[in-house]
Amino acid sequence: MPTIVNAVAATAPDQPLTRTTITRRDVGPHDVRIDIKFAGVCHSDIHTARGEWGPVPYPLVVGHEIAGIVAEVGAEVTRYAVGDRVGVGCMVNSCGECEQCAKGLEQYCLRGNIQTYAGVDADGTITQGGYSQQVVVTEDFVVRIPDGIDLDVAAPLLCAGITTYSPLRHWGAGRGRKVAVVGMGGLGHMAVKLAHAMGAEVTVLSQSLKKQEDGLRLGADDYYATSDPATFERLANTFDLIINTVSAPIDLNAHLSLLAVDGAMVNVGAPPQPLPVQVFSLIPSRRTFAGSAIGSIAETQEMLDFCAEHGVGAEIELITADQVDQAWERVLASDVRYRFVIDVASLA
Ligand code: NAP
Ligand code: ZN
């Protein structure tokens, strides 16, 4: 039987979230039902719920950093059992047949993967995310949270962790490589921890020096304020890789000037506005400007195992389901230290 569970939903771009109930489908042969314990708050939840990325199928339950415990498995599920510690990130399915899915890159599914919320599911219903008590997901889109990581600090790894791990790996962050992270919020603080754990030399480029002590504690070697024009003179032509996690437009050309020859700047931040790039920020030093979306399911598992091995989790502030509106305001004010995580027990 479908199950009715408690959730908090966005109902309009400018209204507080409201408590509601949603229906989770019956567990099919390949499905896993998860009792959600913790749900991370990603800036993408805000962009989406407020209609910044396009029309929203209200009412909508957002949340794509899900950590919980398996409560039920379908008859043909092979990889998970009741009681397992698991996670779900930004996707809950993909076509499984296209060239990208065949390569195991479901995040780049040519027919479009099915997002954890605001996506259209196989049965035509709108997917509803993690700010809720349970979720039902095909086992192929579930990952295992290693025993070494607590579920609350694991939740943000499902989006913030993988979204930074994937480009760091793809562009070869590691020993002898200079990596800069722009913006030290949810994604940015994970980028610092992960790049440091990979052995890279890490610099934070933040709006101010307010969080410098934290940045150095999390593994950065250097920390500079982008509000100080001297930063751009001092660091010109320095970095092999820059990960831009900023949720708003920044001066890309100024940041591109910080790349060494053959360096790459990868945008994971996803502001809705177009960002102008001058070709002459790229041509004279054969620089690359790129984008990157989350990571595949296999890479998400690899990232979780890497985090367990290196003792990496998110820095979190635990909140109740009734505190999400306030938390969103603090995220928008760059006052997040460094990921809000909803204690889903508060939805009971
Ligand atoms: P967040 O916690 O709000 O962090 C963003 C950080 O950017 C802030 O903490 C702040 O850091 C900096 N910042 C904010 N406004 C700024 C401004 N006007 N100018 C300069 N810096 C500013 O957000 P998040 O959850 O990490 O997400 C970041 C972005 O990544 C969002 O756009 C989100 O939608 C996107 N995202 C993309 C993917 C993907 O697959 N590509 C996945 C997840 C999220 P400082 O205070 O240190 O400057
Ligand atoms: Zn996210």
Short mmCIF file of C-alpha atoms and ligand atoms in Angstrom, two decimals:
data_model
loop_
_atom_site.label_atom_id
_atom_site.label_comp_id
_atom_site.label_asym_id
_atom_site.label_seq_id
_atom_site.Cartn_x
_atom_site.Cartn_y
_atom_site.Cartn_z
CA MET A 1 0.00 0.00 0.00
CA PRO A 2 1.20 3.57 -0.64
CA THR A 3 2.28 5.24 2.58
CA ILE A 4 1.41 8.72 3.81
CA VAL A 5 4.30 10.52 5.50
CA ASN A 6 4.91 13.94 7.04
CA ALA A 7 6.88 16.55 5.12
CA VAL A 8 7.45 20.27 4.74
CA ALA A 9 6.57 21.79 1.38
CA ALA A 10 7.07 25.01 -0.53
CA THR A 11 3.75 26.33 -1.80
CA ALA A 12 4.79 29.60 -3.48
CA PRO A 13 8.04 31.47 -4.20
CA ASP A 14 7.56 33.94 -1.36
CA GLN A 15 5.73 31.97 1.35
CA PRO A 16 7.16 30.12 4.35
CA LEU A 17 7.30 26.34 4.06
CA THR A 18 4.25 24.52 5.40
CA ARG A 19 3.83 21.20 7.10
CA THR A 20 2.00 18.71 4.94
CA THR A 21 1.73 15.02 4.12
CA ILE A 22 2.81 13.27 0.93
CA THR A 23 2.24 9.80 -0.45
CA ARG A 24 5.14 7.44 -1.05
CA ARG A 25 4.54 4.66 -3.57
CA ASP A 26 4.33 1.05 -2.60
CA VAL A 27 7.69 -0.72 -2.67
CA GLY A 28 8.13 -2.30 -6.11
CA PRO A 29 10.35 -5.35 -6.76
CA HIS A 30 13.50 -3.22 -7.19
CA ASP A 31 12.63 -0.51 -4.65
CA VAL A 32 13.99 0.35 -1.25
CA ARG A 33 11.94 2.22 1.36
CA ILE A 34 14.11 4.46 3.49
CA ASP A 35 13.27 5.96 6.88
CA ILE A 36 14.90 9.35 6.46
CA LYS A 37 16.90 10.36 9.54
CA PHE A 38 18.63 13.50 8.27
CA ALA A 39 18.16 15.78 5.27
CA GLY A 40 20.72 18.41 4.26
CA VAL A 41 19.70 21.89 3.12
CA CYS A 42 21.28 22.75 -0.25
CA HIS A 43 21.18 26.18 -1.88
CA SER A 44 19.61 24.40 -4.88
CA ASP A 45 16.54 23.76 -2.68
CA ILE A 46 16.16 27.54 -2.38
CA HIS A 47 16.84 28.31 -6.07
CA THR A 48 14.22 25.69 -6.98
CA ALA A 49 11.53 26.46 -4.38
CA ARG A 50 11.68 30.18 -5.14
CA GLY A 51 11.28 29.63 -8.86
CA GLU A 52 14.72 31.01 -9.76
CA TRP A 53 15.45 28.14 -12.14
CA GLY A 54 12.00 28.02 -13.77
CA PRO A 55 8.40 27.10 -13.05
CA VAL A 56 7.79 25.03 -9.90
CA PRO A 57 5.22 22.23 -9.51
CA TYR A 58 3.87 23.49 -6.14
CA PRO A 59 3.35 22.15 -3.56
CA LEU A 60 6.89 20.83 -3.62
CA VAL A 61 8.96 19.01 -1.01
CA VAL A 62 12.64 19.72 -1.71
CA GLY A 63 15.78 18.12 -0.25
CA HIS A 64 18.32 15.94 -2.04
CA GLU A 65 20.81 15.14 0.70
CA ILE A 66 19.12 12.16 2.28
CA ALA A 67 20.60 9.85 4.92
CA GLY A 68 18.57 7.13 6.58
CA ILE A 69 17.91 3.49 7.33
CA VAL A 70 16.37 0.90 5.02
CA ALA A 71 12.88 0.06 6.30
CA GLU A 72 11.68 -2.31 3.56
CA VAL A 73 13.05 -3.84 0.36
CA GLY A 74 11.34 -5.17 -2.76
CA ALA A 75 11.34 -8.87 -3.61
CA GLU A 76 14.17 -8.57 -6.16
CA VAL A 77 16.42 -6.16 -4.29
CA THR A 78 19.88 -7.71 -3.90
CA ARG A 79 22.17 -5.03 -2.53
CA TYR A 80 20.32 -3.72 0.51
CA ALA A 81 18.58 -5.18 3.53
CA VAL A 82 16.36 -3.76 6.27
CA GLY A 83 18.50 -1.85 8.76
CA ASP A 84 21.22 -0.78 6.29
CA ARG A 85 22.56 2.79 6.51
CA VAL A 86 21.95 4.41 3.13
CA GLY A 87 21.81 7.67 1.25
CA VAL A 88 20.05 9.21 -1.72
CA GLY A 89 21.31 12.27 -3.55
CA CYS A 90 20.06 14.44 -6.38
CA MET A 91 18.79 11.74 -8.76
CA VAL A 92 16.36 8.86 -8.26
CA ASN A 93 16.47 7.35 -11.76
CA SER A 94 17.65 7.77 -15.36
CA CYS A 95 16.87 6.17 -18.72
CA GLY A 96 19.51 3.47 -18.21
CA GLU A 97 19.97 3.08 -21.96
CA CYS A 98 21.62 6.14 -23.47
CA GLU A 99 25.33 6.49 -24.16
CA GLN A 100 25.94 8.33 -20.88
CA CYS A 101 23.93 5.90 -18.73
CA ALA A 102 25.78 3.02 -20.45
CA LYS A 103 29.04 4.64 -19.34
CA GLY A 104 27.73 4.91 -15.78
CA LEU A 105 27.34 8.68 -15.99
CA GLU A 106 23.66 8.87 -15.05
CA GLN A 107 24.01 12.51 -14.06
CA TYR A 108 24.54 13.29 -17.75
CA CYS A 109 21.70 11.00 -18.98
CA LEU A 110 20.87 12.23 -22.49
CA ARG A 111 17.16 11.90 -21.81
CA GLY A 112 17.54 13.70 -18.49
CA ASN A 113 17.90 11.90 -15.20
CA ILE A 114 14.93 11.99 -12.83
CA GLN A 115 15.74 14.48 -10.11
CA THR A 116 14.93 13.67 -6.48
CA TYR A 117 12.43 16.52 -6.37
CA ALA A 118 10.45 18.42 -9.01
CA GLY A 119 11.20 15.64 -11.50
CA VAL A 120 8.62 13.66 -13.43
CA ASP A 121 8.76 10.05 -12.24
CA ALA A 122 8.15 6.98 -14.43
CA ASP A 123 4.50 6.90 -13.29
CA GLY A 124 3.99 10.57 -14.23
CA THR A 125 3.93 11.89 -10.68
CA ILE A 126 6.18 14.73 -9.50
CA THR A 127 9.06 13.53 -7.36
CA GLN A 128 9.16 14.84 -3.78
CA GLY A 129 12.41 15.20 -1.88
CA GLY A 130 14.03 14.62 1.45
CA TYR A 131 12.38 17.12 3.79
CA SER A 132 10.08 14.19 4.65
CA GLN A 133 9.93 11.07 6.78
CA GLN A 134 10.42 8.43 4.08
CA VAL A 135 11.37 7.98 0.46
CA VAL A 136 11.00 5.02 -1.93
CA VAL A 137 13.80 4.70 -4.50
CA THR A 138 14.98 2.03 -6.92
CA GLU A 139 18.02 0.29 -5.41
CA ASP A 140 20.23 1.40 -8.32
CA PHE A 141 20.03 5.00 -7.05
CA VAL A 142 20.72 4.20 -3.40
CA VAL A 143 24.23 4.33 -1.94
CA ARG A 144 25.66 2.81 1.19
CA ILE A 145 26.86 5.07 4.01
CA PRO A 146 29.94 3.47 5.56
CA ASP A 147 29.81 2.74 9.31
CA GLY A 148 32.60 5.22 9.98
CA ILE A 149 30.46 8.27 9.11
CA ASP A 150 27.57 9.44 11.29
CA LEU A 151 24.34 9.83 9.35
CA ASP A 152 23.91 13.54 10.18
CA VAL A 153 27.31 14.57 8.81
CA ALA A 154 26.94 12.11 5.94
CA ALA A 155 23.72 13.66 4.58
CA PRO A 156 25.44 16.69 2.98
CA LEU A 157 27.90 14.41 1.22
CA LEU A 158 25.06 13.23 -1.02
CA CYS A 159 25.06 16.56 -2.88
CA ALA A 160 27.68 18.99 -1.55
CA GLY A 161 30.21 16.18 -1.20
CA ILE A 162 29.80 14.53 -4.58
CA THR A 163 29.38 17.82 -6.47
CA THR A 164 32.84 18.92 -5.36
CA TYR A 165 34.50 15.47 -5.29
CA SER A 166 33.64 14.77 -8.94
CA PRO A 167 35.35 17.83 -10.53
CA LEU A 168 38.28 17.58 -8.10
CA ARG A 169 38.85 14.02 -9.33
CA HIS A 170 38.09 14.75 -12.99
CA TRP A 171 40.55 17.66 -13.11
CA GLY A 172 43.20 15.77 -11.14
CA ALA A 173 43.34 17.50 -7.75
CA GLY A 174 46.12 15.90 -5.75
CA ARG A 175 49.67 16.29 -4.54
CA GLY A 176 51.56 19.09 -6.28
CA ARG A 177 48.38 20.73 -7.60
CA LYS A 178 47.15 24.15 -6.53
CA VAL A 179 43.40 24.26 -6.05
CA ALA A 180 41.31 27.33 -5.19
CA VAL A 181 37.78 27.13 -3.86
CA VAL A 182 35.56 30.17 -4.41
CA GLY A 183 32.87 30.58 -1.71
CA MET A 184 33.00 28.74 1.59
CA GLY A 185 29.42 27.62 2.10
CA GLY A 186 28.00 24.09 1.87
CA LEU A 187 29.76 23.01 -1.31
CA GLY A 188 32.82 25.17 -0.69
CA HIS A 189 33.66 23.76 2.74
CA MET A 190 33.37 20.22 1.35
CA ALA A 191 35.64 21.18 -1.56
CA VAL A 192 38.24 22.40 0.95
CA LYS A 193 38.10 19.20 3.00
CA LEU A 194 38.11 16.88 -0.02
CA ALA A 195 40.87 18.69 -1.95
CA HIS A 196 42.99 18.70 1.21
CA ALA A 197 42.36 14.98 1.75
CA MET A 198 43.40 14.37 -1.88
CA GLY A 199 46.73 16.04 -1.10
CA ALA A 200 46.28 19.28 -3.06
CA GLU A 201 47.44 22.69 -1.88
CA VAL A 202 44.18 24.49 -1.12
CA THR A 203 43.33 28.19 -1.14
CA VAL A 204 39.94 29.62 -0.17
CA LEU A 205 38.68 32.70 -2.00
CA SER A 206 35.89 34.07 0.17
CA GLN A 207 34.11 37.42 0.15
CA SER A 208 35.78 38.35 3.44
CA LEU A 209 38.21 36.96 6.01
CA LYS A 210 35.39 36.28 8.52
CA LYS A 211 35.69 32.50 8.17
CA GLN A 212 39.47 32.35 7.73
CA GLU A 213 40.12 30.45 10.97
CA ASP A 214 37.56 27.81 10.02
CA GLY A 215 38.94 27.52 6.49
CA LEU A 216 42.44 26.83 7.77
CA ARG A 217 41.09 24.34 10.31
CA LEU A 218 39.18 22.48 7.58
CA GLY A 219 42.36 22.03 5.57
CA ALA A 220 43.04 25.18 3.56
CA ASP A 221 46.66 26.29 3.26
CA ASP A 222 45.75 29.89 2.40
CA TYR A 223 42.68 32.10 2.64
CA TYR A 224 42.06 35.35 0.78
CA ALA A 225 39.24 37.89 0.53
CA THR A 226 37.94 38.56 -2.97
CA SER A 227 36.70 41.97 -1.74
CA ASP A 228 40.37 43.02 -1.59
CA PRO A 229 41.66 43.91 -5.09
CA ALA A 230 45.22 43.05 -3.94
CA THR A 231 44.11 39.37 -3.84
CA PHE A 232 43.78 39.32 -7.63
CA GLU A 233 47.20 40.93 -8.19
CA ARG A 234 48.93 38.66 -5.73
CA LEU A 235 47.42 35.39 -6.98
CA ALA A 236 47.50 36.07 -10.75
CA ASN A 237 48.43 32.96 -12.84
CA THR A 238 48.58 30.71 -9.76
CA PHE A 239 46.04 27.89 -9.76
CA ASP A 240 45.77 24.61 -11.67
CA LEU A 241 42.12 24.30 -10.74
CA ILE A 242 39.49 26.68 -9.39
CA ILE A 243 36.16 25.31 -8.17
CA ASN A 244 33.56 28.08 -8.15
CA THR A 245 30.77 27.21 -5.71
CA VAL A 246 29.15 30.65 -5.56
CA SER A 247 25.36 30.74 -5.85
CA ALA A 248 25.34 34.30 -7.27
CA PRO A 249 27.07 36.00 -10.22
CA ILE A 250 30.75 36.83 -9.66
CA ASP A 251 33.36 38.45 -11.91
CA LEU A 252 34.44 35.32 -13.76
CA ASN A 253 37.12 37.12 -15.75
CA ALA A 254 38.85 38.34 -12.60
CA HIS A 255 38.82 34.78 -11.25
CA LEU A 256 40.00 33.27 -14.56
CA SER A 257 43.06 35.54 -14.37
CA LEU A 258 44.13 33.51 -11.31
CA LEU A 259 44.54 30.33 -13.39
CA ALA A 260 48.00 29.17 -14.45
CA VAL A 261 48.65 28.14 -18.07
CA ASP A 262 46.41 25.12 -18.84
CA GLY A 263 44.46 25.72 -15.63
CA ALA A 264 40.73 25.08 -15.43
CA MET A 265 37.96 26.88 -13.61
CA VAL A 266 34.92 24.69 -13.00
CA ASN A 267 31.58 26.23 -12.16
CA VAL A 268 29.43 24.15 -9.88
CA GLY A 269 27.61 27.19 -8.52
CA ALA A 270 24.39 27.62 -10.47
CA PRO A 271 23.04 31.18 -10.37
CA PRO A 272 20.20 31.73 -12.84
CA GLN A 273 21.80 34.80 -14.43
CA PRO A 274 24.13 34.57 -17.47
CA LEU A 275 27.79 35.15 -16.57
CA PRO A 276 29.94 36.90 -19.18
CA VAL A 277 33.32 35.34 -20.03
CA GLN A 278 35.85 37.28 -22.13
CA VAL A 279 37.64 34.93 -24.53
CA PHE A 280 40.84 36.82 -23.76
CA SER A 281 40.56 35.56 -20.17
CA LEU A 282 41.14 32.10 -21.69
CA ILE A 283 43.14 32.32 -24.94
CA PRO A 284 46.54 33.67 -23.84
CA SER A 285 47.03 30.99 -21.17
CA ARG A 286 45.11 28.10 -22.81
CA ARG A 287 42.71 28.16 -19.86
CA THR A 288 39.50 26.15 -19.60
CA PHE A 289 36.15 27.31 -18.25
CA ALA A 290 33.88 24.35 -17.49
CA GLY A 291 30.83 23.17 -15.59
CA SER A 292 30.13 19.99 -13.67
CA ALA A 293 26.97 18.33 -12.33
CA ILE A 294 26.93 16.25 -9.14
CA GLY A 295 28.53 12.84 -9.89
CA SER A 296 27.43 9.35 -10.89
CA ILE A 297 26.03 6.82 -8.47
CA ALA A 298 29.26 4.79 -8.62
CA GLU A 299 31.32 7.92 -7.99
CA THR A 300 29.02 8.90 -5.11
CA GLN A 301 29.75 5.53 -3.49
CA GLU A 302 33.47 6.03 -4.17
CA MET A 303 33.26 9.49 -2.53
CA LEU A 304 31.51 8.09 0.57
CA ASP A 305 34.14 5.37 0.91
CA PHE A 306 36.89 8.01 0.45
CA CYS A 307 35.28 10.14 3.18
CA ALA A 308 35.11 7.18 5.57
CA GLU A 309 38.76 6.36 4.87
CA HIS A 310 39.90 9.95 5.43
CA GLY A 311 37.55 10.82 8.31
CA VAL A 312 35.72 13.45 6.26
CA GLY A 313 32.18 14.57 7.06
CA ALA A 314 30.32 17.84 6.71
CA GLU A 315 30.39 20.62 9.34
CA ILE A 316 26.75 20.87 10.24
CA GLU A 317 24.19 22.80 12.24
CA LEU A 318 21.27 20.56 13.14
CA ILE A 319 17.81 22.13 12.86
CA THR A 320 14.18 21.06 13.20
CA ALA A 321 11.73 21.00 10.32
CA ASP A 322 10.19 24.21 11.66
CA GLN A 323 13.48 26.08 11.42
CA VAL A 324 14.07 25.63 7.70
CA ASP A 325 12.76 29.08 6.70
CA GLN A 326 15.20 30.76 9.09
CA ALA A 327 17.99 28.49 7.87
CA TRP A 328 17.27 29.46 4.25
CA GLU A 329 17.56 33.14 5.18
CA ARG A 330 20.92 32.46 6.79
CA VAL A 331 22.10 30.54 3.70
CA LEU A 332 21.09 33.50 1.53
CA ALA A 333 23.07 35.82 3.83
CA SER A 334 26.20 33.57 3.52
CA ASP A 335 25.75 32.84 7.22
CA VAL A 336 25.84 29.04 7.02
CA ARG A 337 28.48 27.16 9.05
CA TYR A 338 28.59 25.10 6.88
CA ARG A 339 25.52 23.00 6.15
CA PHE A 340 22.12 23.01 7.82
CA VAL A 341 20.78 19.50 8.35
CA ILE A 342 17.18 18.75 9.29
CA ASP A 343 16.72 16.26 12.11
CA VAL A 344 13.80 14.40 10.53
CA ALA A 345 12.65 13.12 13.93
CA SER A 346 11.21 16.65 14.28
CA LEU A 347 8.65 15.80 11.57
CA ALA A 348 6.99 13.11 13.71
P1 NAP B 1 25.87 28.17 -0.04
O1 NAP B 1 26.01 27.28 1.14
O2 NAP B 1 24.97 29.32 0.01
O3 NAP B 1 27.36 28.64 -0.45
C1 NAP B 1 27.61 29.59 -1.42
C2 NAP B 1 28.75 30.49 -0.94
O4 NAP B 1 29.04 31.40 -1.99
C3 NAP B 1 28.41 31.38 0.24
O5 NAP B 1 28.56 30.74 1.48
C4 NAP B 1 29.40 32.51 0.08
O6 NAP B 1 30.68 32.10 0.54
C5 NAP B 1 29.48 32.64 -1.43
N1 NAP B 1 28.60 33.71 -1.94
C6 NAP B 1 27.26 33.82 -1.80
N2 NAP B 1 26.79 34.92 -2.40
C7 NAP B 1 27.87 35.54 -2.95
C8 NAP B 1 28.04 36.71 -3.72
N3 NAP B 1 26.99 37.49 -4.04
N4 NAP B 1 29.29 37.02 -4.14
C9 NAP B 1 30.34 36.25 -3.82
N5 NAP B 1 30.23 35.12 -3.08
C10 NAP B 1 29.02 34.78 -2.66
O7 NAP B 1 25.37 27.32 -1.30
P2 NAP B 1 25.68 25.79 -1.68
O8 NAP B 1 24.60 24.94 -1.16
O9 NAP B 1 27.08 25.50 -1.38
O10 NAP B 1 25.46 25.85 -3.27
C11 NAP B 1 26.27 26.70 -4.05
C12 NAP B 1 25.78 26.72 -5.49
O11 NAP B 1 26.02 25.46 -6.09
C13 NAP B 1 24.28 26.98 -5.65
O12 NAP B 1 24.08 27.81 -6.78
C14 NAP B 1 23.73 25.59 -5.91
O13 NAP B 1 22.51 25.59 -6.62
C15 NAP B 1 24.83 25.01 -6.75
N6 NAP B 1 24.86 23.55 -6.81
C16 NAP B 1 25.25 22.99 -7.98
C17 NAP B 1 25.36 21.63 -8.09
C18 NAP B 1 25.87 21.01 -9.36
O14 NAP B 1 25.64 19.83 -9.59
N7 NAP B 1 26.59 21.75 -10.17
C19 NAP B 1 25.03 20.81 -7.00
C20 NAP B 1 24.65 21.43 -5.81
C21 NAP B 1 24.57 22.79 -5.72
P3 NAP B 1 31.69 33.17 1.22
O15 NAP B 1 30.93 33.77 2.36
O16 NAP B 1 32.82 32.31 1.64
O17 NAP B 1 32.08 34.17 0.18
ZN ZN B 2 22.31 20.18 -3.76
#
